[in-house]
Amino acid sequence: MNSKIWLSSPHMGGNELKYIHEAFDANWVAPLGPNVDGFEKDLEHFLNADVKVAALSAGTAALHLALIECGVIHGDEVICQSITFSASANPIAYQGAVPVFIDSEEDTWNMCPIALQQAIEDRISKGKKPKAIIIVHLYGMPAKMDEIISIAMKYEIPIIEDAAEALGSKYKSKACGTLGRFGILSFNGNKIITTSGGGALVCHTQEDKDKAVFLSTQARDNAPHYQHSHIGYNYRMSNITAGIGRGQMEVLNDRVNARRAMNNFYVELFKDVDGVNILSEPSTDFYSNHWLTAITIDDAKTGKTREDLRLKFLEENIESRPLWKPMHMQPVFADAPYYGGTVAEKLFEKGLCLPSGSNLTDPEKERIAQSIKKFFSK
Ligand SMILES: *Cc1c(COP(=O)(O)O)cnc(C)c1O
């Protein structure tokens, strides 16, 4: 049996252990410490915008704190892109709020601005103005931010940018994660860089960052004893984890280049296959890190379904995965309002994510290529 080819596996840079050793040598094994500060500075520098970053235990935690800082409370409504990982939507429920899901558009597969506008107007007419909009840059592809920002501004609703998959992506030369009221990043094991687990909240003011740090460290008031006037969370990143992050930041640009090269590899492979569409940048305004390369397979043209290809890959010990199942189709969100048509549903039916790791070797790529060629030639 050939060794397993993963969809997206951790890829260390080399200096991660150096930062961890420094932490051990200084006995900074407790939370906080120089690696946390250093990692935050590295991220701020990379994002190349006037932002303040708070390193946290997970991207999900960052989303939760963003909602709290936007004032989302029990009974509120929050708009969210339907086709995404469940972690985009779960924190809405943590706050006792209700998600309102929005369909995608065909170009970027992200939130459809037209459906967004309809949803806002309809919710307002029902007396429920949404408190925030969670936009996702799926698989690293930037959403249509100009259109979305202008709608959000018109109705004065803050945008929370879920850039968990889009570190290194840009929209009109600006880093994804810096375009909304808040942005969130993830360093989970399968993301473009990883700290084994972790996330960050991207803020535009020191005050917003201070609040996130306060809430993420159990909301301790300024007193010699432990005093609390808010409910706190244990969401801060640890100094050990941040050491991995600092090592990974040294190779982030290489990782983006490698993922983009993987995407090119697939573009070449599918060039002559009629009926396979690759998620691609609609114009030069969009710059994707191509965290995962995703395709849709038109079964009428190819005579095959995405499930056929997934199972073919599985036989050859190659991991692939259907696109995220839209949230409005999930049993847990069955009662949530939904706006739009069937774009997200069709993407789910026809779409597949292909192995896209930055550490795939040439022989592994050759195996993938052979497998795809065999599959579509029959
Ligand atoms: C990974 C991911 C998250 C959650 O990040 P964690 O660090 O795993 O909590 C949120 N949204 C999207 C779109 C993701 O892909």
Short mmCIF file of C-alpha atoms and ligand atoms in Angstrom, two decimals:
data_model
loop_
_atom_site.label_atom_id
_atom_site.label_comp_id
_atom_site.label_asym_id
_atom_site.label_seq_id
_atom_site.Cartn_x
_atom_site.Cartn_y
_atom_site.Cartn_z
CA MET A 1 0.00 0.00 0.00
CA ASN A 2 1.29 3.46 -0.89
CA SER A 3 1.76 5.84 2.02
CA LYS A 4 -1.12 8.19 2.69
CA ILE A 5 -1.32 11.53 0.91
CA TRP A 6 -3.08 14.02 3.17
CA LEU A 7 -5.39 16.85 2.23
CA SER A 8 -3.33 19.35 4.24
CA SER A 9 -0.83 18.33 6.92
CA PRO A 10 1.36 20.33 9.32
CA HIS A 11 4.63 21.56 7.79
CA MET A 12 7.26 22.76 10.22
CA GLY A 13 9.84 25.34 9.18
CA GLY A 14 12.80 24.42 11.36
CA ASN A 15 13.08 27.18 13.95
CA GLU A 16 9.98 26.30 15.97
CA LEU A 17 12.02 24.29 18.51
CA LYS A 18 14.47 27.17 18.95
CA TYR A 19 11.66 29.39 20.25
CA ILE A 20 10.30 26.61 22.43
CA HIS A 21 13.77 26.02 23.90
CA GLU A 22 14.05 29.72 24.68
CA ALA A 23 10.77 29.51 26.52
CA PHE A 24 11.96 26.47 28.51
CA ASP A 25 15.32 28.07 29.30
CA ALA A 26 13.62 31.17 30.69
CA ASN A 27 10.92 29.01 32.36
CA TRP A 28 8.25 30.90 30.38
CA VAL A 29 6.08 27.79 30.28
CA ALA A 30 3.17 29.64 31.85
CA PRO A 31 0.71 31.37 29.55
CA LEU A 32 1.86 34.73 28.15
CA GLY A 33 5.51 35.64 27.74
CA PRO A 34 7.91 36.82 25.05
CA ASN A 35 6.84 34.34 22.36
CA VAL A 36 3.23 35.54 22.61
CA ASP A 37 4.35 39.16 22.23
CA GLY A 38 6.76 38.21 19.44
CA PHE A 39 4.16 36.18 17.53
CA GLU A 40 1.66 39.04 17.75
CA LYS A 41 4.26 41.50 16.44
CA ASP A 42 5.17 39.10 13.60
CA LEU A 43 1.50 38.86 12.59
CA GLU A 44 0.99 42.63 12.76
CA HIS A 45 4.04 43.11 10.57
CA PHE A 46 2.92 40.46 8.09
CA LEU A 47 -0.61 41.88 7.80
CA ASN A 48 1.02 45.20 6.89
CA ALA A 49 -1.85 47.33 8.18
CA ASP A 50 -2.45 49.46 11.24
CA VAL A 51 -3.75 46.54 13.33
CA LYS A 52 -3.33 45.08 16.81
CA VAL A 53 -3.36 41.30 17.08
CA ALA A 54 -4.37 39.24 20.14
CA ALA A 55 -3.06 35.65 20.06
CA LEU A 56 -5.68 33.21 21.35
CA SER A 57 -6.24 29.51 21.91
CA ALA A 58 -8.25 29.03 18.70
CA GLY A 59 -9.85 30.77 15.76
CA THR A 60 -13.20 29.78 17.24
CA ALA A 61 -12.32 31.64 20.46
CA ALA A 62 -11.39 34.70 18.37
CA LEU A 63 -14.80 34.63 16.66
CA HIS A 64 -16.53 34.33 20.02
CA LEU A 65 -14.68 37.37 21.40
CA ALA A 66 -15.36 39.35 18.20
CA LEU A 67 -19.08 38.74 18.66
CA ILE A 68 -18.90 39.81 22.31
CA GLU A 69 -17.03 42.98 21.34
CA CYS A 70 -19.67 43.71 18.70
CA GLY A 71 -22.22 43.59 21.52
CA VAL A 72 -24.00 40.42 20.37
CA ILE A 73 -26.24 39.11 23.15
CA HIS A 74 -29.02 36.59 23.70
CA GLY A 75 -31.80 36.88 21.12
CA ASP A 76 -29.80 38.95 18.63
CA GLU A 77 -29.40 37.91 15.01
CA VAL A 78 -26.03 37.56 13.26
CA ILE A 79 -25.57 37.08 9.52
CA CYS A 80 -23.19 34.32 8.45
CA GLN A 81 -22.03 32.81 5.17
CA SER A 82 -23.74 29.43 4.82
CA ILE A 83 -20.98 27.47 3.10
CA THR A 84 -18.25 27.34 5.72
CA PHE A 85 -16.86 25.26 8.55
CA SER A 86 -19.25 25.05 11.52
CA ALA A 87 -16.81 27.03 13.69
CA SER A 88 -17.85 30.19 11.79
CA ALA A 89 -21.39 29.83 13.10
CA ASN A 90 -21.09 28.05 16.46
CA PRO A 91 -19.97 31.13 18.44
CA ILE A 92 -23.25 32.84 17.43
CA ALA A 93 -25.01 30.10 19.35
CA TYR A 94 -22.58 30.44 22.30
CA GLN A 95 -23.96 33.96 22.72
CA GLY A 96 -27.56 32.71 22.58
CA ALA A 97 -27.97 34.59 19.30
CA VAL A 98 -29.56 33.32 16.07
CA PRO A 99 -27.59 32.81 12.84
CA VAL A 100 -29.09 34.04 9.57
CA PHE A 101 -27.43 32.15 6.73
CA ILE A 102 -26.62 33.56 3.28
CA ASP A 103 -26.03 31.80 -0.03
CA SER A 104 -22.84 32.09 -2.10
CA GLU A 105 -22.11 33.66 -5.48
CA GLU A 106 -20.49 31.68 -8.30
CA ASP A 107 -17.23 33.59 -8.70
CA THR A 108 -15.57 33.27 -5.28
CA TRP A 109 -18.04 30.80 -3.69
CA ASN A 110 -18.32 33.29 -0.82
CA MET A 111 -21.24 35.35 0.48
CA CYS A 112 -23.55 36.68 -2.25
CA PRO A 113 -23.90 40.47 -1.84
CA ILE A 114 -27.38 40.44 -3.40
CA ALA A 115 -28.68 37.83 -0.98
CA LEU A 116 -26.98 39.70 1.86
CA GLN A 117 -28.83 42.91 1.02
CA GLN A 118 -32.17 41.05 0.75
CA ALA A 119 -31.57 39.38 4.09
CA ILE A 120 -30.74 42.62 5.89
CA GLU A 121 -33.81 44.37 4.50
CA ASP A 122 -36.09 41.47 5.35
CA ARG A 123 -34.73 41.10 8.90
CA ILE A 124 -35.10 44.87 9.45
CA SER A 125 -38.69 44.72 8.17
CA LYS A 126 -39.31 42.00 10.78
CA GLY A 127 -37.93 44.31 13.47
CA LYS A 128 -34.62 42.43 13.81
CA LYS A 129 -31.64 44.36 12.54
CA PRO A 130 -28.65 41.98 12.41
CA LYS A 131 -25.89 42.81 14.89
CA ALA A 132 -22.93 41.61 12.80
CA ILE A 133 -21.98 40.00 9.48
CA ILE A 134 -19.57 37.04 9.48
CA ILE A 135 -17.93 36.82 6.09
CA VAL A 136 -15.64 33.91 5.17
CA HIS A 137 -12.79 33.72 2.64
CA LEU A 138 -13.37 30.10 1.72
CA TYR A 139 -10.27 28.01 0.98
CA GLY A 140 -8.29 31.26 0.96
CA MET A 141 -10.31 32.96 -1.80
CA PRO A 142 -11.18 36.55 -0.82
CA ALA A 143 -14.88 37.39 -0.81
CA LYS A 144 -16.28 40.31 -2.86
CA MET A 145 -15.34 42.77 -0.14
CA ASP A 146 -16.14 46.09 -1.88
CA GLU A 147 -19.74 45.07 -2.43
CA ILE A 148 -20.08 43.57 1.04
CA ILE A 149 -18.44 46.51 2.83
CA SER A 150 -20.66 49.02 1.03
CA ILE A 151 -23.80 47.12 2.11
CA ALA A 152 -22.51 46.80 5.68
CA MET A 153 -21.76 50.53 5.78
CA LYS A 154 -25.16 51.45 4.38
CA TYR A 155 -26.90 49.59 7.21
CA GLU A 156 -24.16 50.30 9.77
CA ILE A 157 -23.54 46.65 10.64
CA PRO A 158 -20.00 45.59 11.65
CA ILE A 159 -18.19 42.95 9.58
CA ILE A 160 -16.31 40.10 11.24
CA GLU A 161 -13.93 38.60 8.70
CA ASP A 162 -13.36 34.88 9.18
CA ALA A 163 -9.90 34.68 7.61
CA ALA A 164 -9.11 31.34 9.28
CA GLU A 165 -8.28 29.88 5.87
CA ALA A 166 -6.95 33.06 4.30
CA LEU A 167 -3.75 34.13 6.05
CA GLY A 168 -1.63 35.47 3.18
CA SER A 169 -4.60 36.20 0.91
CA LYS A 170 -5.24 39.75 -0.26
CA TYR A 171 -8.11 41.77 -1.64
CA LYS A 172 -7.04 44.81 -3.69
CA SER A 173 -3.56 44.42 -2.14
CA LYS A 174 -4.91 44.53 1.43
CA ALA A 175 -4.49 41.53 3.72
CA CYS A 176 -7.57 39.42 4.38
CA GLY A 177 -8.35 39.70 8.08
CA THR A 178 -7.75 43.46 8.15
CA LEU A 179 -10.78 44.55 6.11
CA GLY A 180 -13.58 44.31 8.66
CA ARG A 181 -14.29 45.65 12.13
CA PHE A 182 -12.56 42.48 13.37
CA GLY A 183 -10.70 39.68 11.64
CA ILE A 184 -9.95 36.20 12.90
CA LEU A 185 -7.13 33.81 12.04
CA SER A 186 -6.61 30.11 12.81
CA PHE A 187 -3.42 28.13 13.34
CA ASN A 188 -5.09 24.74 13.63
CA GLY A 189 -3.15 21.70 12.43
CA ASN A 190 -4.42 21.74 8.85
CA LYS A 191 -4.21 25.49 8.17
CA ILE A 192 -1.56 27.24 6.06
CA ILE A 193 0.61 27.64 9.15
CA THR A 194 -0.02 25.92 12.45
CA THR A 195 0.81 26.24 16.13
CA SER A 196 -0.74 22.76 16.66
CA GLY A 197 -3.83 24.68 17.74
CA GLY A 198 -4.40 28.39 18.08
CA GLY A 199 -5.96 31.50 16.65
CA ALA A 200 -5.84 35.27 16.70
CA LEU A 201 -8.17 38.25 16.78
CA VAL A 202 -7.18 41.12 14.48
CA CYS A 203 -8.28 44.48 15.95
CA HIS A 204 -8.03 48.05 14.69
CA THR A 205 -7.54 49.76 18.05
CA GLN A 206 -5.45 49.07 21.12
CA GLU A 207 -8.64 49.36 23.16
CA ASP A 208 -10.29 46.51 21.23
CA LYS A 209 -7.20 44.36 21.66
CA ASP A 210 -6.94 45.15 25.39
CA LYS A 211 -10.56 44.10 25.81
CA ALA A 212 -9.92 40.81 24.00
CA VAL A 213 -6.86 40.09 26.16
CA PHE A 214 -8.84 40.95 29.30
CA LEU A 215 -11.75 38.64 28.38
CA SER A 216 -9.40 35.85 27.25
CA THR A 217 -7.54 35.82 30.58
CA GLN A 218 -10.56 35.32 32.86
CA ALA A 219 -11.59 39.01 33.03
CA ARG A 220 -9.60 39.89 36.13
CA ASP A 221 -10.19 43.42 37.36
CA ASN A 222 -7.21 45.53 38.36
CA ALA A 223 -6.96 44.52 42.05
CA PRO A 224 -4.42 42.61 44.20
CA HIS A 225 -7.02 39.92 44.91
CA TYR A 226 -9.08 38.15 42.26
CA GLN A 227 -11.99 40.42 41.49
CA HIS A 228 -14.39 40.11 38.56
CA SER A 229 -17.08 42.35 37.14
CA HIS A 230 -17.38 40.45 33.82
CA ILE A 231 -17.65 36.83 32.77
CA GLY A 232 -14.22 35.80 31.51
CA TYR A 233 -12.79 33.06 29.29
CA ASN A 234 -9.61 31.03 29.21
CA TYR A 235 -8.82 31.79 25.58
CA ARG A 236 -5.26 33.18 25.60
CA MET A 237 -2.49 31.51 23.60
CA SER A 238 0.33 29.95 25.61
CA ASN A 239 3.96 30.98 25.33
CA ILE A 240 4.97 27.49 24.14
CA THR A 241 2.37 27.41 21.38
CA ALA A 242 3.35 30.93 20.30
CA GLY A 243 6.95 29.69 19.93
CA ILE A 244 5.76 27.33 17.19
CA GLY A 245 3.96 30.29 15.64
CA ARG A 246 7.11 32.40 15.55
CA GLY A 247 8.97 29.63 13.72
CA GLN A 248 6.09 29.27 11.28
CA MET A 249 5.98 33.00 10.56
CA GLU A 250 9.53 32.74 9.20
CA VAL A 251 8.24 30.45 6.42
CA LEU A 252 4.74 31.80 5.84
CA ASN A 253 5.59 33.42 2.49
CA ASP A 254 7.14 30.12 1.33
CA ARG A 255 4.00 28.28 2.40
CA VAL A 256 1.78 30.65 0.42
CA ASN A 257 3.99 30.21 -2.64
CA ALA A 258 3.92 26.43 -2.28
CA ARG A 259 0.11 26.32 -1.96
CA ARG A 260 -0.22 28.57 -5.00
CA ALA A 261 2.14 26.28 -6.91
CA MET A 262 -0.06 23.30 -5.95
CA ASN A 263 -3.01 25.20 -7.37
CA ASN A 264 -1.10 25.73 -10.63
CA PHE A 265 -0.28 22.05 -10.72
CA TYR A 266 -4.02 21.28 -10.74
CA VAL A 267 -4.82 24.02 -13.25
CA GLU A 268 -2.36 22.34 -15.65
CA LEU A 269 -3.74 18.87 -14.90
CA PHE A 270 -7.35 19.83 -15.56
CA LYS A 271 -6.63 22.13 -18.50
CA ASP A 272 -7.98 19.66 -21.02
CA VAL A 273 -10.70 18.09 -18.89
CA ASP A 274 -14.07 19.46 -19.97
CA GLY A 275 -16.50 19.68 -17.05
CA VAL A 276 -14.05 20.33 -14.21
CA ASN A 277 -14.03 23.86 -12.80
CA ILE A 278 -11.31 25.03 -10.40
CA LEU A 279 -12.02 27.76 -7.86
CA SER A 280 -9.94 30.63 -9.31
CA GLU A 281 -9.30 34.31 -8.71
CA PRO A 282 -12.01 36.24 -10.65
CA SER A 283 -9.68 39.18 -11.34
CA THR A 284 -6.37 40.70 -10.23
CA ASP A 285 -8.25 42.31 -7.30
CA PHE A 286 -8.24 38.85 -5.72
CA TYR A 287 -5.10 37.13 -4.44
CA SER A 288 -5.74 33.74 -2.86
CA ASN A 289 -3.27 31.82 -0.67
CA HIS A 290 -4.98 28.76 -2.25
CA TRP A 291 -4.98 27.05 1.13
CA LEU A 292 -6.96 24.25 -0.50
CA THR A 293 -7.50 23.76 -4.20
CA ALA A 294 -11.16 22.99 -4.78
CA ILE A 295 -12.96 21.85 -7.92
CA THR A 296 -16.48 21.16 -9.04
CA ILE A 297 -17.23 18.24 -11.32
CA ASP A 298 -20.06 18.54 -13.81
CA ASP A 299 -21.41 14.99 -13.98
CA ALA A 300 -23.38 15.70 -17.17
CA LYS A 301 -20.14 16.56 -18.99
CA THR A 302 -17.72 14.12 -17.38
CA GLY A 303 -20.01 11.20 -16.63
CA LYS A 304 -18.55 11.14 -13.10
CA THR A 305 -19.42 12.66 -9.77
CA ARG A 306 -17.23 14.17 -7.10
CA GLU A 307 -18.04 11.12 -4.96
CA ASP A 308 -16.65 8.84 -7.69
CA LEU A 309 -13.38 10.77 -7.61
CA ARG A 310 -13.26 10.85 -3.80
CA LEU A 311 -13.68 7.07 -3.64
CA LYS A 312 -11.13 6.54 -6.43
CA PHE A 313 -8.63 8.62 -4.44
CA LEU A 314 -9.49 6.71 -1.27
CA GLU A 315 -8.66 3.42 -2.99
CA GLU A 316 -5.22 4.84 -3.72
CA ASN A 317 -4.76 6.15 -0.19
CA ILE A 318 -5.16 9.79 -1.23
CA GLU A 319 -7.27 12.01 1.00
CA SER A 320 -9.78 14.42 -0.53
CA ARG A 321 -12.92 15.95 0.96
CA PRO A 322 -16.29 17.27 -0.19
CA LEU A 323 -16.70 21.05 0.19
CA TRP A 324 -18.08 22.27 3.51
CA LYS A 325 -21.71 21.25 3.86
CA PRO A 326 -23.67 24.53 4.00
CA MET A 327 -24.81 25.49 7.49
CA HIS A 328 -28.47 25.93 6.45
CA MET A 329 -28.44 22.21 5.50
CA GLN A 330 -27.05 21.13 8.89
CA PRO A 331 -29.45 19.45 11.32
CA VAL A 332 -28.22 21.62 14.19
CA PHE A 333 -29.17 24.84 12.34
CA ALA A 334 -32.40 23.52 10.76
CA ASP A 335 -34.48 26.35 12.27
CA ALA A 336 -32.21 29.22 11.23
CA PRO A 337 -33.40 31.66 8.54
CA TYR A 338 -31.73 31.36 5.12
CA TYR A 339 -31.54 33.78 2.19
CA GLY A 340 -30.54 33.07 -1.38
CA GLY A 341 -30.86 30.29 -3.93
CA THR A 342 -29.10 27.00 -4.44
CA VAL A 343 -25.53 28.04 -5.28
CA ALA A 344 -24.08 26.74 -1.99
CA GLU A 345 -26.15 23.54 -2.21
CA LYS A 346 -24.88 22.83 -5.73
CA LEU A 347 -21.30 23.55 -4.72
CA PHE A 348 -21.67 21.02 -1.93
CA GLU A 349 -23.12 18.45 -4.31
CA LYS A 350 -20.43 18.85 -6.95
CA GLY A 351 -17.38 20.13 -5.10
CA LEU A 352 -14.24 18.42 -3.86
CA CYS A 353 -11.10 19.68 -2.06
CA LEU A 354 -7.89 18.16 -3.37
CA PRO A 355 -4.61 17.43 -1.55
CA SER A 356 -3.01 20.87 -1.27
CA GLY A 357 -0.32 20.66 1.41
CA SER A 358 2.83 22.74 1.06
CA ASN A 359 4.89 19.64 1.87
CA LEU A 360 3.72 17.31 -0.90
CA THR A 361 6.69 15.70 -2.65
CA ASP A 362 7.19 15.28 -6.38
CA PRO A 363 6.50 11.52 -6.24
CA GLU A 364 3.29 12.25 -4.30
CA LYS A 365 2.23 14.81 -6.90
CA GLU A 366 2.97 12.25 -9.60
CA ARG A 367 0.70 9.73 -7.86
CA ILE A 368 -2.08 12.33 -7.72
CA ALA A 369 -1.60 13.23 -11.38
CA GLN A 370 -1.67 9.59 -12.51
CA SER A 371 -4.74 8.91 -10.45
CA ILE A 372 -6.61 11.89 -11.92
CA LYS A 373 -5.57 11.05 -15.48
CA LYS A 374 -6.70 7.45 -15.11
CA PHE A 375 -9.99 8.54 -13.58
CA PHE A 376 -10.98 10.98 -16.31
CA SER A 377 -9.71 8.92 -19.23
CA LYS A 378 -12.21 6.12 -18.68
C1 LIG B 1 -10.47 26.36 10.97
C2 LIG B 1 -11.60 27.32 10.83
C3 LIG B 1 -12.15 27.98 11.94
C4 LIG B 1 -11.82 27.64 13.36
O1 LIG B 1 -10.53 27.81 13.74
P1 LIG B 1 -9.97 26.93 14.97
O2 LIG B 1 -8.62 27.54 15.20
O3 LIG B 1 -9.91 25.52 14.52
O4 LIG B 1 -10.88 27.15 16.12
C5 LIG B 1 -13.14 28.93 11.72
N1 LIG B 1 -13.58 29.20 10.49
C6 LIG B 1 -13.10 28.58 9.40
C7 LIG B 1 -13.63 28.96 8.07
C8 LIG B 1 -12.11 27.61 9.54
O5 LIG B 1 -11.67 26.96 8.46
#
